Coordinates of C-alpha atoms and ligand atoms in Angstrom, one line a residue:
M1 CA 44.3 257.2 -21.2
S2 CA 46.0 260.1 -22.9
D3 CA 49.5 261.3 -22.9
H4 CA 49.2 264.9 -22.1
T5 CA 52.5 267.0 -22.1
L6 CA 52.6 270.7 -21.0
A7 CA 53.2 273.3 -23.7
R8 CA 55.6 274.9 -21.4
P9 CA 57.6 271.4 -20.4
A10 CA 60.8 271.5 -18.0
A11 CA 63.6 271.5 -20.8
A12 CA 65.8 268.7 -20.3
A13 CA 68.8 270.0 -18.8
A14 CA 72.1 269.7 -17.9
P15 CA 72.6 269.0 -13.6
G16 CA 72.9 272.1 -12.1
D17 CA 71.1 274.1 -14.9
P18 CA 68.2 276.0 -13.2
A19 CA 65.9 274.6 -16.0
A20 CA 66.6 271.3 -14.3
R21 CA 64.8 272.4 -11.1
P22 CA 61.8 270.8 -10.7
W23 CA 58.6 272.9 -11.1
W24 CA 57.0 272.2 -7.9
R25 CA 60.1 273.8 -6.0
D26 CA 58.9 277.2 -6.9
A27 CA 55.4 277.2 -8.4
V28 CA 52.5 279.4 -7.3
I29 CA 49.3 277.1 -7.5
Y30 CA 46.1 278.3 -7.2
Q31 CA 43.3 276.3 -5.2
V32 CA 40.1 276.0 -7.0
Y33 CA 37.1 275.0 -4.7
V34 CA 34.8 273.9 -7.9
R35 CA 31.6 274.3 -6.2
S36 CA 32.7 277.8 -5.9
F37 CA 34.7 278.5 -8.6
A38 CA 32.2 279.0 -11.8
A39 CA 29.4 277.5 -13.3
G40 CA 29.6 276.8 -17.4
P41 CA 28.1 279.3 -19.8
G42 CA 24.9 277.6 -21.1
Q43 CA 24.5 274.8 -18.6
P44 CA 22.4 275.1 -16.0
A45 CA 24.3 275.1 -12.7
V46 CA 22.9 272.2 -10.3
A47 CA 21.9 274.1 -7.0
G48 CA 23.6 277.3 -7.7
A49 CA 26.9 275.5 -7.5
G50 CA 30.2 275.5 -9.9
N51 CA 31.2 272.7 -12.6
L52 CA 34.0 271.7 -14.7
A53 CA 32.5 273.3 -17.4
G54 CA 32.6 276.3 -15.7
V55 CA 36.5 275.8 -14.7
R56 CA 37.0 275.1 -18.5
S57 CA 35.6 278.2 -19.2
R58 CA 37.8 280.3 -16.9
L59 CA 40.9 278.5 -17.5
R60 CA 42.4 281.6 -19.8
Y61 CA 41.5 283.8 -16.8
L62 CA 44.0 281.4 -14.7
A63 CA 46.6 281.6 -17.4
D64 CA 46.3 285.4 -17.3
L65 CA 46.8 285.5 -13.7
G66 CA 50.2 283.6 -14.4
V67 CA 49.7 280.5 -11.9
D68 CA 51.5 277.7 -12.7
A69 CA 49.5 274.7 -11.3
V70 CA 46.0 274.5 -9.9
W71 CA 44.9 272.7 -7.1
F72 CA 41.2 271.3 -7.0
N73 CA 39.3 270.1 -3.9
P74 CA 37.9 267.0 -4.3
W75 CA 35.8 266.4 -7.5
Y76 CA 34.8 263.0 -7.4
P77 CA 31.1 261.6 -6.6
S78 CA 30.0 262.6 -3.1
P79 CA 27.0 263.0 -1.0
M80 CA 28.4 266.1 0.2
A81 CA 28.1 265.4 3.7
D82 CA 31.5 267.2 3.9
A83 CA 31.8 269.0 0.9
G84 CA 33.0 266.5 -1.0
Y85 CA 35.7 265.1 1.5
D86 CA 33.2 262.4 1.8
V87 CA 34.2 260.2 -1.4
A88 CA 31.7 257.8 -2.8
D89 CA 33.9 256.8 -6.0
Y90 CA 37.8 257.7 -6.3
R91 CA 37.8 257.3 -10.2
A92 CA 34.8 259.4 -11.0
I93 CA 33.7 262.6 -11.2
E94 CA 30.8 264.2 -9.1
P95 CA 27.7 264.3 -11.4
S96 CA 26.8 267.8 -10.9
F97 CA 30.1 268.9 -11.7
G98 CA 30.6 267.0 -15.3
T99 CA 32.2 263.7 -16.3
L100 CA 35.4 261.7 -16.7
D101 CA 35.5 262.9 -20.3
E102 CA 35.3 266.5 -19.4
A103 CA 37.8 266.5 -16.7
E104 CA 40.5 264.5 -19.2
K105 CA 39.6 267.7 -21.7
L106 CA 40.1 270.0 -18.7
I107 CA 43.4 268.6 -17.9
A108 CA 44.7 268.8 -21.5
E109 CA 43.5 272.1 -21.9
A110 CA 45.1 273.4 -18.6
H111 CA 48.3 271.8 -19.9
E112 CA 47.8 273.4 -23.5
L113 CA 48.0 276.7 -21.1
G114 CA 50.9 275.8 -19.1
I115 CA 48.8 274.9 -16.1
R116 CA 49.6 271.8 -14.2
I117 CA 46.8 269.7 -12.6
I118 CA 47.0 268.8 -8.7
L119 CA 44.1 266.5 -7.2
D120 CA 42.7 266.2 -3.8
V121 CA 43.5 262.4 -2.7
V122 CA 41.2 261.7 0.4
P123 CA 42.8 258.4 2.3
N124 CA 41.9 258.7 5.7
H125 CA 37.9 258.0 5.0
G126 CA 35.7 257.5 2.3
S127 CA 32.0 258.1 2.1
D128 CA 29.2 255.9 3.9
A129 CA 27.7 255.7 0.3
Q130 CA 31.0 254.1 -1.0
P131 CA 30.5 250.4 -2.1
W132 CA 33.1 249.0 0.4
F133 CA 31.1 250.6 3.0
T134 CA 27.6 249.4 2.1
A135 CA 29.5 245.9 1.6
A136 CA 30.7 246.2 5.3
L137 CA 27.6 246.9 6.5
A138 CA 26.0 244.1 5.1
A139 CA 29.0 241.6 6.1
A140 CA 29.3 240.2 9.4
P141 CA 31.5 241.2 12.0
G142 CA 35.4 239.9 11.8
S143 CA 34.5 239.7 7.6
P144 CA 37.1 240.7 5.3
E145 CA 34.6 243.6 4.1
R146 CA 34.7 245.0 7.5
D147 CA 38.0 244.8 7.7
R148 CA 38.7 247.6 5.4
F149 CA 37.1 250.2 7.7
I150 CA 37.7 250.1 11.6
F151 CA 34.7 248.2 13.2
R152 CA 34.7 247.3 17.3
P153 CA 32.3 246.0 19.7
G154 CA 31.4 248.5 22.1
R155 CA 32.4 248.9 25.8
G156 CA 30.1 248.1 28.8
P157 CA 28.4 244.6 29.1
D158 CA 25.6 245.7 26.4
G159 CA 28.5 247.0 24.3
D160 CA 26.8 250.5 24.2
R161 CA 29.5 252.7 25.1
P162 CA 31.6 253.7 22.0
P163 CA 35.0 251.6 21.9
N164 CA 37.3 254.4 23.3
N165 CA 37.4 258.1 23.8
W166 CA 38.2 259.5 20.5
E167 CA 36.4 262.4 19.7
S168 CA 35.6 263.3 15.9
E169 CA 37.2 266.9 14.7
F170 CA 34.0 268.3 14.1
G171 CA 32.5 267.4 17.5
G172 CA 30.9 264.2 19.0
P173 CA 32.2 260.8 19.6
A174 CA 34.3 259.7 16.8
W175 CA 32.4 256.2 17.0
T176 CA 28.7 255.3 15.7
R177 CA 26.8 252.2 16.2
V178 CA 25.3 250.0 13.5
P179 CA 22.5 247.2 13.8
G180 CA 23.9 243.6 13.9
P181 CA 22.3 240.8 11.5
G182 CA 19.4 240.4 13.2
G183 CA 18.7 244.3 13.3
E184 CA 20.0 244.3 17.2
P185 CA 22.2 246.9 18.3
G186 CA 26.0 245.5 16.8
E187 CA 29.6 246.7 16.4
W188 CA 30.8 250.4 15.9
Y189 CA 32.6 252.2 13.2
L190 CA 35.2 254.9 13.6
H191 CA 35.1 258.0 11.7
L192 CA 37.5 261.0 12.8
F193 CA 35.2 263.4 10.7
T194 CA 31.4 262.8 10.3
P195 CA 29.5 259.5 10.6
E196 CA 29.1 259.8 6.8
Q197 CA 33.0 259.4 6.3
P198 CA 34.0 255.8 7.8
D199 CA 37.9 255.8 8.2
F200 CA 39.6 253.2 6.3
N201 CA 42.0 250.9 7.8
W202 CA 45.8 251.0 6.9
G203 CA 46.5 248.2 8.1
N204 CA 44.6 246.1 5.4
A205 CA 46.3 245.3 2.2
D206 CA 43.2 245.9 0.1
V207 CA 43.0 249.5 1.4
R208 CA 46.9 250.1 0.2
A209 CA 46.2 248.7 -3.1
E210 CA 43.2 250.5 -3.5
F211 CA 44.9 253.8 -3.1
E212 CA 48.0 253.0 -4.9
D213 CA 45.5 251.9 -8.0
V214 CA 43.8 255.4 -7.5
L215 CA 47.1 257.3 -7.7
R216 CA 47.9 255.4 -10.9
F217 CA 44.3 255.8 -12.5
W218 CA 44.8 259.9 -12.2
F219 CA 48.5 260.1 -13.1
D220 CA 47.8 257.8 -16.2
R221 CA 45.4 260.6 -17.0
G222 CA 48.1 263.4 -17.0
V223 CA 47.6 264.8 -13.3
D224 CA 50.4 266.3 -12.0
G225 CA 50.4 265.7 -8.5
F226 CA 48.2 265.0 -5.2
R227 CA 47.5 267.2 -2.5
I228 CA 47.0 264.6 0.4
D229 CA 44.0 265.3 2.7
S230 CA 44.4 265.0 6.4
A231 CA 47.9 263.1 5.6
V232 CA 49.0 262.2 9.1
L233 CA 46.0 260.7 10.3
L234 CA 46.2 257.2 8.5
A235 CA 47.5 255.2 11.0
K236 CA 46.1 254.1 14.0
D237 CA 46.8 252.2 17.2
P238 CA 45.8 248.4 16.5
A239 CA 44.9 248.4 20.1
M240 CA 42.6 251.6 19.9
A241 CA 43.6 252.5 23.3
D242 CA 41.8 255.8 24.6
F243 CA 43.5 258.7 23.9
D244 CA 45.7 260.2 26.9
P245 CA 46.8 263.5 26.5
D246 CA 50.2 262.4 28.9
A247 CA 51.2 259.4 26.9
G248 CA 54.2 259.9 24.4
V249 CA 52.4 258.2 21.3
H250 CA 49.5 259.9 20.0
P251 CA 46.9 256.8 19.1
F252 CA 45.8 258.2 15.6
V253 CA 48.1 261.4 14.8
D254 CA 51.5 261.4 13.1
R255 CA 52.5 257.7 14.0
D256 CA 55.5 256.3 12.4
E257 CA 53.6 253.7 10.5
V258 CA 52.3 256.2 8.3
H259 CA 55.5 257.1 6.4
A260 CA 55.6 253.6 4.8
V261 CA 52.4 254.7 2.9
Y262 CA 54.1 257.6 1.3
R263 CA 57.0 256.0 0.5
A264 CA 55.1 253.6 -1.8
W265 CA 53.2 256.4 -3.2
R266 CA 56.4 258.3 -3.8
S267 CA 58.0 255.6 -5.7
I268 CA 54.5 255.3 -7.8
A269 CA 54.9 258.9 -8.3
D270 CA 58.7 259.0 -9.4
G271 CA 57.5 256.0 -12.2
Y272 CA 55.8 258.6 -14.2
P273 CA 57.4 260.8 -16.3
G274 CA 57.3 264.7 -15.8
D275 CA 58.1 265.6 -11.8
R276 CA 54.6 264.4 -10.4
V277 CA 54.3 266.1 -7.0
L278 CA 53.2 264.6 -3.5
I279 CA 51.7 267.4 -1.4
G280 CA 50.8 266.9 2.4
E281 CA 48.1 268.7 4.5
V282 CA 50.8 267.8 7.6
W283 CA 49.1 270.2 10.6
L284 CA 51.5 269.4 13.5
P285 CA 53.2 271.8 16.0
D286 CA 56.4 270.0 15.9
V287 CA 58.6 271.1 13.1
E288 CA 60.7 268.3 13.4
R289 CA 58.0 266.0 13.1
T290 CA 56.6 267.4 10.0
T291 CA 59.8 267.6 8.1
R292 CA 59.7 263.8 8.5
Y293 CA 57.5 263.6 5.9
L294 CA 59.9 265.5 3.5
H295 CA 62.5 262.9 4.1
P296 CA 64.2 261.4 1.1
G297 CA 61.7 259.3 -0.9
E298 CA 58.6 260.6 0.7
L299 CA 56.4 263.9 0.0
Q300 CA 58.1 266.7 -2.0
T301 CA 56.2 269.6 -0.1
V302 CA 53.7 270.2 2.8
F303 CA 51.7 273.0 3.7
N304 CA 53.0 275.5 6.1
F305 CA 50.4 275.8 8.6
D306 CA 52.7 278.2 10.9
F307 CA 52.9 280.9 8.5
L308 CA 49.2 280.7 7.4
R309 CA 47.8 281.2 11.1
C310 CA 50.5 283.5 12.1
P311 CA 49.5 287.3 13.2
W312 CA 50.2 290.3 11.3
D313 CA 53.4 291.0 13.2
A314 CA 57.2 291.6 11.9
A315 CA 58.5 289.7 15.0
E316 CA 56.2 286.5 14.6
L317 CA 56.5 286.3 10.9
R318 CA 60.3 286.7 11.2
Q319 CA 60.6 283.7 13.5
V320 CA 58.0 281.7 11.4
I321 CA 59.9 282.3 8.0
E322 CA 63.4 281.5 10.0
A323 CA 62.5 278.4 11.7
T324 CA 60.7 277.2 8.0
L325 CA 63.7 277.9 5.8
A326 CA 66.1 276.2 8.4
S327 CA 63.7 273.2 8.6
H328 CA 63.4 272.7 4.9
T329 CA 66.6 273.6 4.1
R330 CA 67.6 270.8 6.3
V331 CA 65.7 268.0 4.3
D332 CA 66.0 270.1 1.0
A333 CA 62.5 270.4 0.4
P334 CA 60.9 274.0 -0.6
A335 CA 58.9 275.6 1.8
T336 CA 55.3 276.8 1.1
W337 CA 53.5 279.8 1.8
V338 CA 49.9 279.9 2.3
L339 CA 47.5 282.8 3.4
S340 CA 44.4 281.2 3.7
N341 CA 42.4 278.1 2.2
H342 CA 39.0 276.5 1.9
D343 CA 39.2 275.5 6.0
V344 CA 39.7 278.8 7.5
I345 CA 38.9 282.6 7.5
R346 CA 39.7 284.8 4.9
N347 CA 43.0 286.5 5.7
V348 CA 41.4 289.8 4.7
T349 CA 39.0 289.6 7.5
R350 CA 41.7 288.4 9.6
Y351 CA 44.0 291.2 9.1
G352 CA 41.3 293.5 9.9
R353 CA 40.7 292.7 13.3
A354 CA 42.4 293.8 16.6
D355 CA 43.8 290.0 17.0
T356 CA 44.9 288.9 13.4
S357 CA 46.2 285.2 14.8
F358 CA 44.4 282.5 13.0
D359 CA 41.8 281.0 14.9
R360 CA 39.6 278.0 14.3
P361 CA 37.1 279.1 12.0
G362 CA 34.1 280.6 13.0
Y363 CA 34.6 281.2 16.5
R364 CA 35.3 284.7 16.1
I365 CA 33.0 285.6 13.6
G366 CA 31.3 288.9 14.1
E367 CA 34.1 290.7 15.5
P368 CA 34.7 294.1 14.8
T369 CA 36.5 294.1 11.4
D370 CA 38.3 296.9 9.4
L371 CA 38.1 295.6 6.1
V372 CA 40.1 298.5 4.7
L373 CA 43.0 298.1 7.3
G374 CA 42.6 294.3 6.5
T375 CA 42.5 294.8 2.6
R376 CA 45.6 297.0 2.7
R377 CA 47.6 294.2 4.8
A378 CA 46.5 291.6 2.5
R379 CA 48.1 293.3 -0.6
A380 CA 51.2 293.7 1.6
A381 CA 50.9 289.9 2.6
A382 CA 50.6 288.8 -1.0
L383 CA 54.1 290.5 -1.9
L384 CA 55.5 288.7 1.2
S385 CA 54.1 285.3 0.4
L386 CA 54.8 285.6 -3.3
S387 CA 58.5 286.5 -2.5
L388 CA 59.7 283.8 -0.3
P389 CA 61.8 281.2 -1.5
G390 CA 59.5 277.9 -2.3
T391 CA 56.0 277.5 -3.4
A392 CA 52.9 280.0 -3.1
Y393 CA 49.4 279.2 -2.9
I394 CA 46.7 281.5 -3.8
Y395 CA 43.0 280.1 -2.7
Q396 CA 40.3 281.3 -4.9
G397 CA 39.2 284.8 -4.2
E398 CA 42.2 285.7 -2.4
E399 CA 43.5 287.4 -5.8
L400 CA 40.0 289.6 -5.7
G401 CA 40.4 290.8 -1.8
L402 CA 37.3 289.0 -0.8
W403 CA 36.5 288.6 2.8
E404 CA 34.5 286.3 5.1
V405 CA 31.1 286.4 4.6
E406 CA 30.3 286.6 8.3
D407 CA 26.5 287.2 7.9
L408 CA 25.1 283.9 6.2
A409 CA 21.7 282.9 7.6
D410 CA 21.7 280.5 9.6
E411 CA 19.4 278.4 7.2
D412 CA 22.1 278.5 4.6
R413 CA 24.8 277.3 6.4
Q414 CA 26.1 273.8 5.1
D415 CA 29.4 273.2 6.9
P416 CA 28.8 270.0 9.1
M417 CA 31.0 271.9 11.7
W418 CA 27.8 273.9 12.5
Q419 CA 25.2 271.1 13.1
R420 CA 27.7 268.9 14.9
S421 CA 29.0 271.4 17.3
G422 CA 25.4 272.0 18.4
R423 CA 25.4 275.4 16.2
Q424 CA 28.5 276.9 18.4
H425 CA 31.0 276.8 15.8
L426 CA 29.9 278.8 12.7
G427 CA 32.0 276.6 10.4
R428 CA 33.8 277.2 7.2
D429 CA 30.7 278.5 4.8
G430 CA 32.0 282.1 5.0
C431 CA 35.1 281.4 3.2
R432 CA 33.3 279.3 0.3
V433 CA 31.0 281.7 -0.8
P434 CA 31.1 281.7 -4.7
L435 CA 33.3 283.9 -6.9
P436 CA 32.0 287.1 -8.3
W437 CA 32.9 287.5 -11.9
S438 CA 30.8 290.4 -13.6
G439 CA 27.9 292.4 -13.2
R440 CA 26.6 294.6 -10.7
R441 CA 24.1 292.0 -8.8
P442 CA 24.4 288.6 -7.6
P443 CA 24.9 286.2 -9.0
F444 CA 27.6 288.1 -10.7
G445 CA 28.0 286.3 -13.5
F446 CA 28.3 283.2 -11.4
T447 CA 25.8 281.2 -13.5
D448 CA 23.9 282.3 -16.5
G449 CA 20.7 283.8 -15.6
E450 CA 19.3 285.0 -12.1
A451 CA 19.6 281.6 -9.9
P452 CA 20.8 282.2 -6.6
T453 CA 24.4 280.4 -5.5
W454 CA 24.6 277.6 -2.9
L455 CA 25.8 280.1 -0.5
P456 CA 24.2 283.5 -1.1
Q457 CA 27.1 286.3 -2.2
P458 CA 27.0 289.6 -0.5
S459 CA 25.6 292.6 -2.7
S460 CA 28.7 294.4 -1.5
W461 CA 30.8 292.3 -3.5
A462 CA 29.8 294.4 -6.8
G463 CA 33.4 296.1 -6.8
L464 CA 35.2 293.2 -6.2
T465 CA 34.3 291.4 -9.5
V466 CA 36.7 290.1 -11.9
E467 CA 35.3 292.4 -14.4
A468 CA 35.2 295.5 -12.3
E469 CA 38.9 294.7 -10.8
S470 CA 40.5 294.0 -14.0
A471 CA 39.5 297.7 -15.2
D472 CA 41.2 298.8 -12.3
P473 CA 44.8 299.2 -11.9
A474 CA 44.9 299.8 -8.4
S475 CA 42.8 296.4 -7.5
M476 CA 44.0 293.4 -5.9
L477 CA 43.4 291.5 -8.8
S478 CA 46.2 294.0 -10.7
L479 CA 48.4 293.6 -7.8
Y480 CA 48.6 289.9 -8.4
R481 CA 48.8 290.0 -12.1
Y482 CA 51.5 292.2 -11.7
A483 CA 53.5 290.6 -9.1
L484 CA 53.0 287.0 -10.6
Q485 CA 54.6 288.5 -14.1
V486 CA 57.4 290.3 -12.1
R487 CA 57.8 287.1 -10.0
H488 CA 58.0 285.0 -13.3
A489 CA 60.6 287.6 -14.9
Q490 CA 63.0 287.6 -12.0
P491 CA 65.4 284.7 -11.7
A492 CA 65.9 286.2 -8.1
F493 CA 62.8 284.5 -7.1
T494 CA 63.5 281.1 -8.6
V495 CA 66.7 280.3 -6.8
D496 CA 66.9 279.2 -3.0
S497 CA 69.0 282.1 -1.9
F498 CA 67.3 284.3 1.1
A499 CA 69.0 286.7 3.5
W500 CA 67.7 289.2 6.0
R501 CA 68.9 292.9 5.7
P502 CA 68.9 295.1 8.5
A503 CA 65.8 296.7 9.2
P504 CA 64.1 298.3 12.0
A505 CA 61.9 296.4 14.7
E506 CA 58.6 296.3 12.7
V507 CA 60.0 296.0 9.5
L508 CA 60.7 292.8 7.1
C509 CA 63.5 293.2 5.0
F510 CA 65.6 290.4 3.0
R511 CA 67.3 290.2 -0.3
R512 CA 66.3 287.4 -2.8
G513 CA 68.9 286.5 -5.4
A514 CA 71.6 289.0 -5.9
D515 CA 69.7 291.8 -6.9
V516 CA 66.2 291.9 -5.5
T517 CA 65.2 293.1 -2.0
V518 CA 61.8 292.8 -0.5
M519 CA 60.7 295.1 2.3
I520 CA 57.4 294.9 4.5
N521 CA 56.4 297.6 6.7
L522 CA 54.5 296.4 9.4
S523 CA 54.8 299.4 11.7
D524 CA 52.5 302.5 12.2
R525 CA 54.9 304.8 10.7
P526 CA 56.4 305.3 7.1
V527 CA 59.8 303.8 6.8
E528 CA 62.9 304.8 4.6
L529 CA 63.7 302.4 1.6
P530 CA 67.1 301.1 1.0
T531 CA 69.2 302.4 -1.7
H532 CA 67.6 300.9 -5.0
E533 CA 67.6 301.1 -8.5
E534 CA 64.0 300.1 -9.5
I535 CA 60.6 299.5 -7.6
L536 CA 59.5 296.4 -9.1
A537 CA 56.3 296.3 -7.5
A538 CA 54.5 297.9 -4.6
S539 CA 51.1 297.1 -2.4
Q540 CA 50.6 301.0 -2.2
P541 CA 52.0 303.6 -3.6
V542 CA 55.7 304.6 -2.4
I543 CA 56.0 308.5 -0.6
R544 CA 57.9 310.5 -2.7
G545 CA 61.2 311.0 -1.3
G546 CA 61.7 307.1 -0.8
S547 CA 59.7 306.1 2.2
L548 CA 57.4 302.9 2.5
P549 CA 54.1 303.5 4.3
P550 CA 52.6 301.7 7.0
D551 CA 51.3 297.9 6.3
T552 CA 52.9 298.2 2.8
G553 CA 55.0 296.0 0.8
V554 CA 57.7 296.6 -1.9
W555 CA 59.8 294.5 -4.2
L556 CA 63.0 296.4 -5.3
R557 CA 66.1 296.0 -7.6
T558 CA 69.0 296.9 -5.4
R559 CA 72.5 296.9 -6.6
P560 CA 74.1 293.3 -7.0
R561 CA 76.0 292.5 -3.9
Ligands
GLC601 C1 40.9 268.4 5.4 C2 39.8 269.4 4.3 C3 38.9 269.5 5.2 C4 37.9 268.3 5.6 C5 38.8 267.5 6.4 C6 38.0 266.1 6.2 O1 41.2 269.1 6.5 O2 40.8 270.3 4.3 O3 38.3 270.5 4.3 O4 36.8 268.7 6.0 O5 40.3 267.1 5.8 O6 38.6 265.4 5.0

């Protein structure tokens, strides 16, 4: 156990003083997908994958980028049936990533650089390699061991039909049958994802106590918060009724009982010093239901999936921004702004298409894409998401302008979505390809030596390495570094105030604080800039005489109101 403190702690401050504002209200959070971030120097990369030594060797990169916190996708021991979201031990580190000792060093080193650490906790399901599940399989139906998961007899005279009609998120039934004590066909267990990810029974006291203890285990090691995976799925209808789209209450999505879990978690988080944060993966169509997770005593923030899926369209973005700010203001929670993550198509690719809306990953892979246009829009989108009130997320590689790798060979694809959908759904591998760091050829400095990365990198990324982009003031990386510096330096970005300014229909224009104006031009012609004193940041050069080119964003210092 260690008592790490941040080098840049929030100073003790009087109420009302901006220094009293918790860090998570306007943090910039960088998402690290360990397998694809970096492999440690001098250490052979296991199967071309990244590790904690790699992250430690690149912490300086993250500090120089200017992020406030890092969210790690699951780093626990896992058979990797779903890239680590099948956790075999919640209190240890995946051996191919490193050791618990290294994780503790990483936390301390990050804190010394002023970077907070957020872990992914996966409470809906574990791995079938978890000792609890092995014990449940060995135990009899009706035993306490089985009650930690969701086992039920099948339907029909021989019990050979699944207990209900629920489907797995990745395709196929959400139930798998296991042998009975004498080897005969026995009960079925529930898995909303792959069969290797059995769902826990959140009606069981052992499960609740276990996860509370897991949170304490990592909080005791200095972790600053958790991103809660599949946060709305934990509570299940005890009757296990069939899903009926016309019935009012869903049998497993967003049931009221789940809120008690997060109230208990929040009191644990609040028992630790230093503003520990709980962030929900809450992906619901209903804004009112979403913000219930943000009620006092529950989660502090949730991901904004409406923004993530929004097309490159001023009217739709305006509507999403307005609805988000209105609903979050009502519950006094900061909004979050997310452009991409490890589950969706990279935004450079999405913005380069005729239809820029978000779709389930993979379905539309191979559509005609203009990467120059997509990159230009992604630069403007960066200035948009980094200038809205609340927290902003950067998914690793977004700051380099990486695009979706759409031409992976079938045999290279590893996402279970691909196999489980009968190879209909190409899955999420294309946004998970290892980062290019340096050099002219794959593996682009990702590993020492020449060993190929676990998902092959395209050789066309030679111009997108950290090394190449660091040397180019016009690169995406330089834009992100610069924008984050400006964001940290301007008090206008760390207050809640936000007001629209008049602008043409296809232009977003708003004021932050007293003296910053943001303008994003989504139209196809230049638009005149408002009167300003200084250009703080621009995603493309502004046209001489003072107008903003199409698909361009700008931050201006304007005269205080
Ligand atoms: C979340 C994760 C995703 C994972 C799923 C199951 O949606 O973001 O990557 O496959 O949960 O844990």
